[in-house]
Coordinates of C-alpha atoms and ligand atoms in Angstrom, one line a residue:
M171 CA 159.1 143.7 101.3
F172 CA 157.0 141.8 103.8
Q173 CA 154.0 143.2 102.2
K174 CA 155.1 141.9 98.8
L175 CA 155.9 138.4 100.3
K176 CA 152.4 138.4 101.7
L177 CA 150.8 139.3 98.5
F178 CA 152.9 136.7 96.7
V179 CA 151.9 133.9 99.2
S180 CA 148.3 134.7 99.0
S181 CA 148.4 134.9 95.0
T182 CA 146.4 132.1 93.1
R183 CA 149.6 131.6 91.2
F184 CA 151.4 130.6 94.4
K185 CA 148.6 128.5 95.7
T186 CA 148.1 126.7 92.4
T187 CA 151.9 126.0 92.2
L188 CA 152.0 124.6 95.6
W189 CA 148.9 122.5 95.2
Y190 CA 150.2 121.1 91.9
S191 CA 153.6 120.3 93.6
I192 CA 151.9 118.7 96.7
L193 CA 149.9 116.6 94.3
F194 CA 152.8 115.7 92.2
L195 CA 154.7 114.5 95.3
A196 CA 151.8 112.7 96.7
L197 CA 151.5 110.8 93.3
E198 CA 155.1 110.0 93.5
I199 CA 154.8 108.6 96.9
L200 CA 151.7 106.6 95.9
L201 CA 153.4 105.3 92.8
G202 CA 156.4 104.4 95.0
I203 CA 154.3 102.4 97.6
F204 CA 152.5 100.6 94.7
I205 CA 155.8 99.7 92.9
Y206 CA 157.2 98.5 96.2
F207 CA 154.5 96.2 97.0
Y208 CA 154.0 95.1 93.4
L209 CA 157.8 94.3 93.2
Y210 CA 157.8 92.7 96.6
N211 CA 155.0 90.4 95.6
T212 CA 156.5 89.7 92.1
L213 CA 159.8 88.9 93.7
M214 CA 158.5 86.6 96.3
D215 CA 156.3 84.8 93.7
N216 CA 159.4 84.3 91.5
L217 CA 161.4 83.0 94.4
D218 CA 158.7 80.7 95.6
F219 CA 158.4 79.4 92.0
S220 CA 162.1 78.9 91.7
L221 CA 162.4 77.3 95.0
K222 CA 159.5 75.0 94.3
S223 CA 160.9 74.1 90.8
Q224 CA 164.3 73.3 92.2
A225 CA 162.7 71.1 94.9
K226 CA 160.5 69.3 92.5
A227 CA 163.6 68.8 90.1
I228 CA 165.5 67.3 93.0
L229 CA 162.7 65.2 94.1
H230 CA 162.2 63.9 90.6
V231 CA 166.0 63.0 90.2
V232 CA 166.2 61.4 93.6
S233 CA 163.2 59.3 92.8
E234 CA 164.3 58.6 89.2
K235 CA 167.6 57.1 90.5
K236 CA 165.4 55.2 93.1
M237 CA 167.9 55.9 95.7
D238 CA 167.5 53.5 98.5
I239 CA 169.7 55.1 101.1
D240 CA 169.2 52.2 103.5
H241 CA 170.6 49.8 101.2
F242 CA 173.5 52.0 99.8
V243 CA 176.5 50.0 98.6
P244 CA 179.6 52.1 98.4
D245 CA 181.7 51.7 95.2
S246 CA 184.8 53.3 93.5
I247 CA 182.7 56.3 92.5
Y248 CA 180.6 57.0 95.5
S249 CA 181.9 56.2 98.9
D250 CA 178.7 57.4 100.7
P251 CA 175.1 58.2 99.6
E252 CA 175.9 62.1 100.0
D253 CA 178.4 62.0 97.3
L254 CA 175.7 60.4 95.0
V255 CA 173.2 63.2 95.8
W256 CA 175.7 65.8 95.2
D257 CA 176.5 64.3 91.9
I258 CA 172.8 64.2 91.1
I259 CA 172.3 67.8 92.0
Y260 CA 175.4 69.2 90.1
N261 CA 175.0 67.1 87.0
E262 CA 171.2 66.8 86.6
I263 CA 169.9 70.0 88.0
A264 CA 172.6 72.1 86.4
F265 CA 174.2 74.6 88.7
N266 CA 172.8 75.9 92.1
L267 CA 173.2 79.3 90.7
R268 CA 171.7 81.2 93.4
N269 CA 173.5 79.4 96.2
N270 CA 170.3 78.1 97.6
F271 CA 170.4 76.1 100.9
I272 CA 169.4 72.5 99.9
Q273 CA 168.7 69.7 102.4
I274 CA 167.4 66.2 101.7
N275 CA 165.8 64.1 104.6
F276 CA 165.3 60.4 104.2
K277 CA 163.2 58.8 106.7
D278 CA 163.6 62.0 108.9
K279 CA 167.4 61.6 108.8
I280 CA 169.4 64.3 106.9
V281 CA 171.2 62.5 104.1
F282 CA 172.3 65.5 102.2
R283 CA 172.7 69.3 102.8
T284 CA 174.8 71.9 100.8
A285 CA 177.9 73.3 102.2
N286 CA 176.5 76.7 102.7
L287 CA 174.3 75.3 105.5
N288 CA 177.4 74.8 107.6
D289 CA 176.0 71.9 109.3
D290 CA 172.8 73.8 110.2
T291 CA 169.4 72.4 109.7
L292 CA 166.5 73.3 107.6
Y293 CA 163.3 72.4 109.2
F294 CA 159.7 73.4 109.6
P295 CA 158.6 74.0 113.3
K296 CA 155.9 71.5 114.3
R297 CA 152.9 73.8 113.9
Q298 CA 154.0 74.7 110.3
A299 CA 154.7 71.2 109.4
A300 CA 151.6 71.0 107.1
M301 CA 152.8 73.9 105.1
N302 CA 155.1 73.6 102.3
L303 CA 156.3 77.3 102.2
F304 CA 157.5 79.2 105.3
N305 CA 159.8 82.0 106.4
F306 CA 162.1 81.3 109.4
T307 CA 165.0 83.2 111.1
D308 CA 168.2 81.5 111.7
S309 CA 170.8 84.1 112.6
T310 CA 173.7 81.7 111.9
L311 CA 172.7 81.5 108.4
S312 CA 171.3 84.9 107.5
E313 CA 170.4 88.2 109.1
K314 CA 167.2 88.3 107.4
P315 CA 164.4 85.8 107.3
I316 CA 164.8 82.7 105.2
R317 CA 162.3 81.5 102.7
C318 CA 162.0 77.8 102.6
V319 CA 160.0 75.3 100.5
K320 CA 159.5 71.7 101.5
L321 CA 158.3 68.7 99.3
N322 CA 157.5 65.4 100.8
S323 CA 157.5 62.2 98.7
G324 CA 157.6 58.8 100.2
H325 CA 160.5 58.7 102.7
Y326 CA 161.9 61.9 101.3
K327 CA 161.8 65.4 102.3
I328 CA 163.4 68.0 100.0
F329 CA 164.1 71.4 101.6
V330 CA 165.3 74.3 99.3
A331 CA 165.7 77.7 101.1
F332 CA 167.0 81.2 100.3
P333 CA 167.6 84.2 102.4
L334 CA 165.4 87.0 101.6
Q335 CA 168.3 89.3 102.1
N336 CA 168.5 89.9 98.2
I337 CA 164.9 90.8 97.9
S338 CA 165.3 93.3 100.8
Q339 CA 168.2 94.8 99.1
T340 CA 166.4 95.2 95.7
L341 CA 163.5 96.8 97.6
N342 CA 165.8 99.0 99.7
S343 CA 167.5 100.2 96.5
L344 CA 164.1 101.1 95.1
V345 CA 163.1 103.0 98.2
H346 CA 166.5 104.9 98.1
I347 CA 165.9 105.7 94.4
F348 CA 162.5 107.2 95.3
I349 CA 163.9 109.2 98.1
M350 CA 166.5 110.7 95.9
L351 CA 164.0 111.3 93.2
A352 CA 161.5 113.1 95.6
P353 CA 163.2 116.5 95.8
I354 CA 164.0 116.4 92.0
F355 CA 160.3 115.7 91.4
F356 CA 159.3 118.5 93.9
I357 CA 161.5 121.0 92.1
V358 CA 160.5 120.0 88.6
S359 CA 156.7 120.1 89.8
I360 CA 157.3 123.6 91.3
I361 CA 158.9 124.8 88.1
G362 CA 156.4 123.0 85.9
G363 CA 153.4 124.3 88.1
G364 CA 154.8 127.8 88.1
I365 CA 155.1 127.9 84.3
I366 CA 151.7 126.4 83.8
S367 CA 149.9 128.6 86.3
A368 CA 151.8 131.8 85.1
K369 CA 150.7 131.0 81.6
S370 CA 147.0 130.4 82.6
L371 CA 146.9 133.4 84.9
S372 CA 148.5 135.8 82.6
R373 CA 145.2 136.6 81.0
I374 CA 143.9 137.4 84.6
D375 CA 146.7 139.8 85.0
A376 CA 145.8 141.5 81.7
I377 CA 142.2 141.8 83.0
I378 CA 143.3 143.3 86.3
K379 CA 145.6 145.8 84.5
K380 CA 142.9 146.9 82.2
T381 CA 140.2 147.3 85.1
E382 CA 142.7 149.4 86.9
E383 CA 142.7 151.7 84.0
I384 CA 139.0 152.0 83.7
T385 CA 137.5 155.1 85.6
A386 CA 134.2 157.1 85.2
L387 CA 135.7 158.9 82.4
N388 CA 136.6 156.0 80.0
L389 CA 133.7 153.6 80.4
D390 CA 133.5 153.3 76.7
E391 CA 136.7 151.1 76.8
K392 CA 136.3 147.4 76.9
I393 CA 138.5 144.7 78.3
S394 CA 139.8 142.5 75.4
G395 CA 139.3 138.7 75.3
E396 CA 135.6 138.4 74.9
K397 CA 136.3 136.2 71.8
Y398 CA 137.5 133.2 73.9
S399 CA 134.8 130.7 74.9
D400 CA 136.6 129.6 78.0
E401 CA 136.0 130.8 81.6
Y402 CA 138.2 133.9 80.9
G403 CA 136.2 134.9 77.9
R404 CA 133.0 134.6 79.8
L405 CA 134.5 136.5 82.7
V406 CA 135.5 139.3 80.4
K407 CA 132.1 139.3 78.6
K408 CA 130.3 139.7 82.0
M409 CA 132.6 142.4 83.2
N410 CA 132.2 144.3 79.9
E411 CA 128.4 144.0 80.3
M412 CA 128.8 145.2 83.9
I413 CA 130.9 148.3 82.7
S414 CA 128.2 149.0 80.1
R415 CA 125.5 148.9 83.0
I416 CA 127.6 151.3 85.1
K417 CA 128.0 153.5 82.2
T418 CA 124.2 153.7 81.6
S419 CA 123.7 154.4 85.3
I420 CA 126.3 157.1 85.5
E421 CA 124.9 158.7 82.3
Y422 CA 121.4 158.5 83.8
M423 CA 122.5 159.9 87.1
N424 CA 124.4 162.8 85.2
Q425 CA 121.3 163.4 83.3
F426 CA 119.2 163.4 86.2
S427 CA 121.5 165.9 88.2
I428 CA 121.7 168.1 85.1
S429 CA 117.8 168.1 84.7
A430 CA 117.4 168.6 88.5
A431 CA 119.9 171.5 88.5
H432 CA 118.1 173.0 85.7
E433 CA 114.7 172.7 86.9
L434 CA 115.8 174.1 90.2
K435 CA 117.6 177.0 88.6
T436 CA 114.5 178.3 86.6
P437 CA 112.3 179.3 89.6
L438 CA 115.2 180.5 91.4
T439 CA 116.3 182.7 88.5
I440 CA 112.7 184.1 88.5
L441 CA 112.6 184.7 92.1
R442 CA 116.0 186.5 92.0
G443 CA 115.0 188.6 88.8
E444 CA 111.7 189.7 90.1
T445 CA 113.1 190.4 93.6
E446 CA 115.9 192.6 91.9
I447 CA 113.4 194.5 89.9
A448 CA 111.3 195.1 92.9
L449 CA 114.2 196.4 94.9
K450 CA 115.5 198.6 92.0
S451 CA 112.7 201.3 92.3
R452 CA 110.0 202.3 94.6
K453 CA 106.8 200.4 93.8
T454 CA 103.0 200.7 94.7
P455 CA 101.8 198.3 97.5
E456 CA 99.8 196.5 94.7
E457 CA 102.8 196.1 92.7
Y458 CA 104.7 194.6 95.7
I459 CA 101.8 192.3 96.2
E460 CA 102.1 191.1 92.6
V461 CA 105.9 190.5 93.0
L462 CA 105.2 188.6 96.3
K463 CA 102.3 186.5 94.7
S464 CA 104.6 185.6 91.9
N465 CA 107.5 184.8 94.3
Y466 CA 105.2 182.7 96.4
E467 CA 104.1 180.7 93.2
E468 CA 107.8 180.0 92.4
T469 CA 108.6 178.9 95.9
I470 CA 105.6 176.5 95.7
R471 CA 106.9 175.3 92.4
L472 CA 110.4 174.8 94.1
T473 CA 109.0 173.0 97.1
K474 CA 107.1 170.7 94.8
I475 CA 110.2 169.9 92.8
I476 CA 112.2 169.2 96.0
D477 CA 109.4 167.1 97.4
N478 CA 109.3 165.0 94.2
L479 CA 113.0 164.6 94.1
F480 CA 113.1 163.5 97.6
F481 CA 110.4 161.1 97.1
I482 CA 112.1 159.7 94.0
S483 CA 115.4 159.3 96.0
K484 CA 113.5 157.5 98.8
I485 CA 112.0 155.2 96.1
D486 CA 115.5 154.7 94.6
H487 CA 116.9 153.7 98.0
S488 CA 113.9 151.7 98.9
I489 CA 113.3 153.5 102.2
I490 CA 109.6 154.1 101.8
E491 CA 107.4 152.1 104.1
I492 CA 104.3 150.9 102.4
K493 CA 101.2 150.4 104.8
K494 CA 98.6 148.6 102.7
E495 CA 95.0 148.2 104.0
R496 CA 92.0 146.5 102.8
I497 CA 89.5 149.0 101.3
S498 CA 86.3 149.3 99.0
L499 CA 87.5 150.6 95.6
D500 CA 84.3 152.4 95.0
E501 CA 84.4 154.1 98.4
F502 CA 88.2 155.0 97.9
L503 CA 87.6 156.5 94.5
A504 CA 84.7 158.5 95.7
S505 CA 86.5 160.1 98.6
T506 CA 89.6 160.8 96.5
A507 CA 87.5 162.6 94.0
K508 CA 85.8 164.5 96.7
H509 CA 89.1 165.5 98.1
L510 CA 90.5 166.5 94.7
K511 CA 87.6 168.1 93.2
I512 CA 89.0 171.6 94.0
L513 CA 91.8 171.0 91.5
G514 CA 89.4 171.6 88.6
L515 CA 88.0 174.7 89.8
E516 CA 90.4 177.1 88.2
R517 CA 89.9 175.6 84.8
N518 CA 86.1 175.0 85.3
I519 CA 86.7 171.3 85.0
D520 CA 84.4 168.9 86.7
L521 CA 85.9 165.7 88.3
V522 CA 83.3 162.8 88.1
V523 CA 83.5 159.4 89.5
D524 CA 82.2 156.3 87.7
S525 CA 82.8 153.3 89.8
A526 CA 80.4 150.5 90.9
T527 CA 82.8 147.5 91.2
N528 CA 81.8 146.2 94.5
S529 CA 85.4 145.3 94.8
F530 CA 87.9 145.4 97.5
V531 CA 91.5 146.2 97.0
E532 CA 94.6 146.3 99.2
L533 CA 96.6 149.6 98.9
D534 CA 98.5 152.4 100.7
K535 CA 95.9 155.1 100.9
E536 CA 98.2 157.9 101.2
L537 CA 100.5 156.7 98.4
M538 CA 97.8 155.8 96.1
I539 CA 96.0 159.3 96.7
Q540 CA 99.3 161.0 95.7
A541 CA 99.5 158.8 92.5
L542 CA 95.8 159.6 91.6
S543 CA 96.3 163.3 92.4
N544 CA 99.3 163.6 90.0
L545 CA 97.3 161.8 87.3
I546 CA 94.1 164.0 88.0
D547 CA 96.3 167.1 88.2
N548 CA 97.7 166.3 84.7
A549 CA 94.3 165.6 83.4
I550 CA 93.1 168.9 84.5
K551 CA 96.3 170.9 83.4
Y552 CA 96.4 169.2 79.9
G553 CA 92.8 168.7 79.5
E554 CA 90.2 170.9 77.8
E555 CA 88.9 173.8 79.6
S556 CA 85.4 173.5 81.0
N557 CA 85.2 169.8 80.3
T558 CA 85.1 166.8 82.6
V559 CA 87.8 164.5 83.9
T560 CA 86.6 161.1 84.9
L561 CA 87.9 158.9 87.7
K562 CA 86.7 155.5 86.8
G563 CA 86.7 152.0 88.5
E564 CA 86.2 148.8 86.6
N565 CA 86.4 145.0 87.2
V566 CA 88.5 143.6 84.5
S567 CA 88.5 140.0 85.4
T568 CA 87.6 137.9 88.6
D569 CA 90.9 138.9 90.2
K570 CA 91.9 142.3 88.6
V571 CA 90.5 145.8 88.9
K572 CA 91.2 148.9 86.8
I573 CA 91.4 152.5 88.0
S574 CA 91.6 155.0 85.1
V575 CA 91.7 158.8 84.8
L576 CA 90.4 160.2 81.6
N577 CA 90.2 163.4 80.0
K578 CA 89.6 165.1 76.7
G579 CA 92.4 167.2 75.1
E580 CA 95.3 167.6 73.0
G581 CA 96.8 164.2 74.1
I582 CA 100.1 162.8 73.9
P583 CA 101.8 162.1 70.4
E584 CA 102.4 158.4 69.9
E585 CA 106.1 158.6 69.5
M586 CA 106.4 160.2 73.0
L587 CA 104.5 157.5 74.8
P588 CA 107.5 155.1 75.5
K589 CA 109.3 158.0 77.3
I590 CA 106.2 159.5 79.1
F591 CA 107.2 157.9 82.5
D592 CA 110.9 159.0 82.4
R593 CA 112.0 161.4 84.9
F594 CA 112.1 165.2 83.6
F595 CA 110.4 164.1 80.5
R596 CA 107.8 166.8 79.3
V597 CA 105.9 166.9 76.1
E598 CA 105.8 170.6 76.5
S599 CA 109.4 171.1 75.7
S600 CA 108.5 170.2 72.2
R601 CA 105.1 171.9 72.4
N602 CA 106.6 174.8 73.8
R603 CA 104.0 175.4 76.3
S604 CA 104.6 176.8 79.8
T605 CA 101.9 174.7 81.6
G606 CA 102.7 172.3 84.4
G607 CA 105.7 171.2 86.2
V608 CA 109.1 169.6 85.7
G609 CA 108.2 166.1 84.4
L610 CA 108.5 164.2 87.6
G611 CA 104.8 163.5 88.3
L612 CA 104.4 160.6 86.2
S613 CA 107.5 158.9 87.3
V614 CA 106.3 159.3 90.9
V615 CA 103.0 157.7 89.9
K616 CA 104.9 154.8 88.1
A617 CA 106.9 154.1 91.2
I618 CA 104.0 154.0 93.5
V619 CA 102.1 151.7 91.1
S620 CA 105.1 149.4 91.1
W621 CA 105.3 149.4 94.9
H622 CA 101.8 148.1 94.8
N623 CA 102.7 145.2 92.3
A624 CA 100.4 146.9 89.8
E625 CA 100.7 147.9 86.2
I626 CA 100.1 151.3 84.7
Y627 CA 99.0 151.7 81.0
I628 CA 98.4 154.8 78.9
N629 CA 96.1 155.1 75.9
S630 CA 96.0 158.5 74.2
I631 CA 94.3 159.7 71.2
P632 CA 95.6 163.1 70.1
G633 CA 92.8 165.6 70.0
D634 CA 90.5 163.3 71.8
T635 CA 90.7 161.0 74.9
T636 CA 93.7 160.4 77.1
E637 CA 93.4 157.6 79.5
F638 CA 95.9 156.5 82.4
S639 CA 94.9 153.3 83.8
I640 CA 96.2 151.4 86.8
V641 CA 95.5 147.6 86.9
M642 CA 95.8 145.9 90.2
Q643 CA 94.9 142.9 92.3
R644 CA 91.2 142.7 93.4
I645 CA 90.9 140.8 96.7
S646 CA 87.0 140.2 96.7
Ligands
LIG342 P1 104.6 167.5 84.6 O1 105.1 167.8 85.9 O2 105.2 168.1 83.6 O3 103.2 167.4 84.5 P2 104.5 164.7 84.5 O4 105.5 163.6 84.6 O5 103.3 164.7 85.4 O6 105.2 165.9 84.4 O7 104.0 164.5 83.1 C1 104.8 164.4 82.0 C2 104.3 164.9 80.8 O8 103.4 164.1 80.2 C3 103.8 166.2 80.8 O9 104.7 167.3 80.6 C4 102.6 166.3 79.8 O10 103.3 166.7 78.6 C5 102.4 164.8 79.5 N1 101.0 164.6 80.1 C6 100.8 164.0 81.3 N2 99.4 163.7 81.5 C7 98.8 164.2 80.4 C8 97.5 164.4 79.9 N3 96.4 163.8 80.7 N4 97.3 164.9 78.6 C9 98.1 165.3 77.9 N5 99.6 165.2 78.3 C10 99.8 164.6 79.4

């Protein structure tokens, strides 16, 4: 249960939904803040505008009537100047709909104020006197600050004011609406985010399900969805490519183990067979020597195969240490030939050196001798008897040298050249000849050459010359 919950909480679906909801909520809050301030400014602007308009209108009427409060003469209609002002306000400025506070001062004496002022006074403090818009607090009039506009003209000062309570109420309602909406927004965003992420991740689920089904036994199967050009399509394509590469590697490894087992089995079968025959009946000492000789050859062959396999696996796992040294190419080829001359004795083949390059190269002597001995061994094995094998050194350009091993002989058919460096590949299997090893020699050569950042080429004219050449960096 806990494990399942842990899995769910760490899933991309959960995280996407959570982020989506948080983003949604943050947006709602930002929007709320924006609307709040926008509304506050608009309401204040409107209020200021309406206060100013009302003050202007009052001033206009008061000055139109040319009211001279100092020289007011009571008559049957107006017994004092205040009645006159009231009349003006109600008749000429329509209704004081919002129940604003209105006060008119004449020569700094209050000549009129609306009833809602309850004998209280609208005034601007001294330091704000220069302003014509001001907020002030007067607890007897309103809990909230009061917005007041003041207009001066001649002896008149018109004050029109309005408590900001209404604006606060409107804004508070807005805040309440947003607070109430927040959980609804959150739930909707969780559901929406959940649906969207589930929909977009359903293809990932399909990919996971399919990859779970793929094992070494069904690497032919493909994950479907390559046809889409989006990220999932590209992911599926890359995964299918990876599966093909794994399939090729596994096939190669299988082939390698089959070939290795096969090659190891042959000498072992011979060893076993010959030993069994020798044990069946009594033999003369010469016959025993023959059997031992043959067994000895087979064990040598086995050791060679195992050495090569060991070497190849070391190369595959990059655990070979390469110790390069600067060396004269001509001297290196001469000493190698001297060392390997003995290989040709049996077939009466002379190994000759042809190198006057005056060049230096950087190589691991031990590894390069092993590569050249494999090539020379092949040239002797597959070359014409009583002929020569040449070990040649040449400068091919200012910065490259070529080391070649040439022999005359049957050569290698053109169609087999591309496979010649493959592990366990032998031309003899089609030629049906028993000469040689198991087809690992050239793959070892290729690996050594690659480790020297060099290239190997082959040029073979069947029935004539076969040339293996290594092209490498010349250092002087
Ligand atoms: P092997 O142990 O069989 O010699 P290699 O990997 O050294 O294996 O060589 C692979 C095959 O290439 C050999 O079986 C042989 O048929 C062919 N080959 C290599 N060198 C020569 C050559 N100089 N002339 C003709 N065929 C060659």
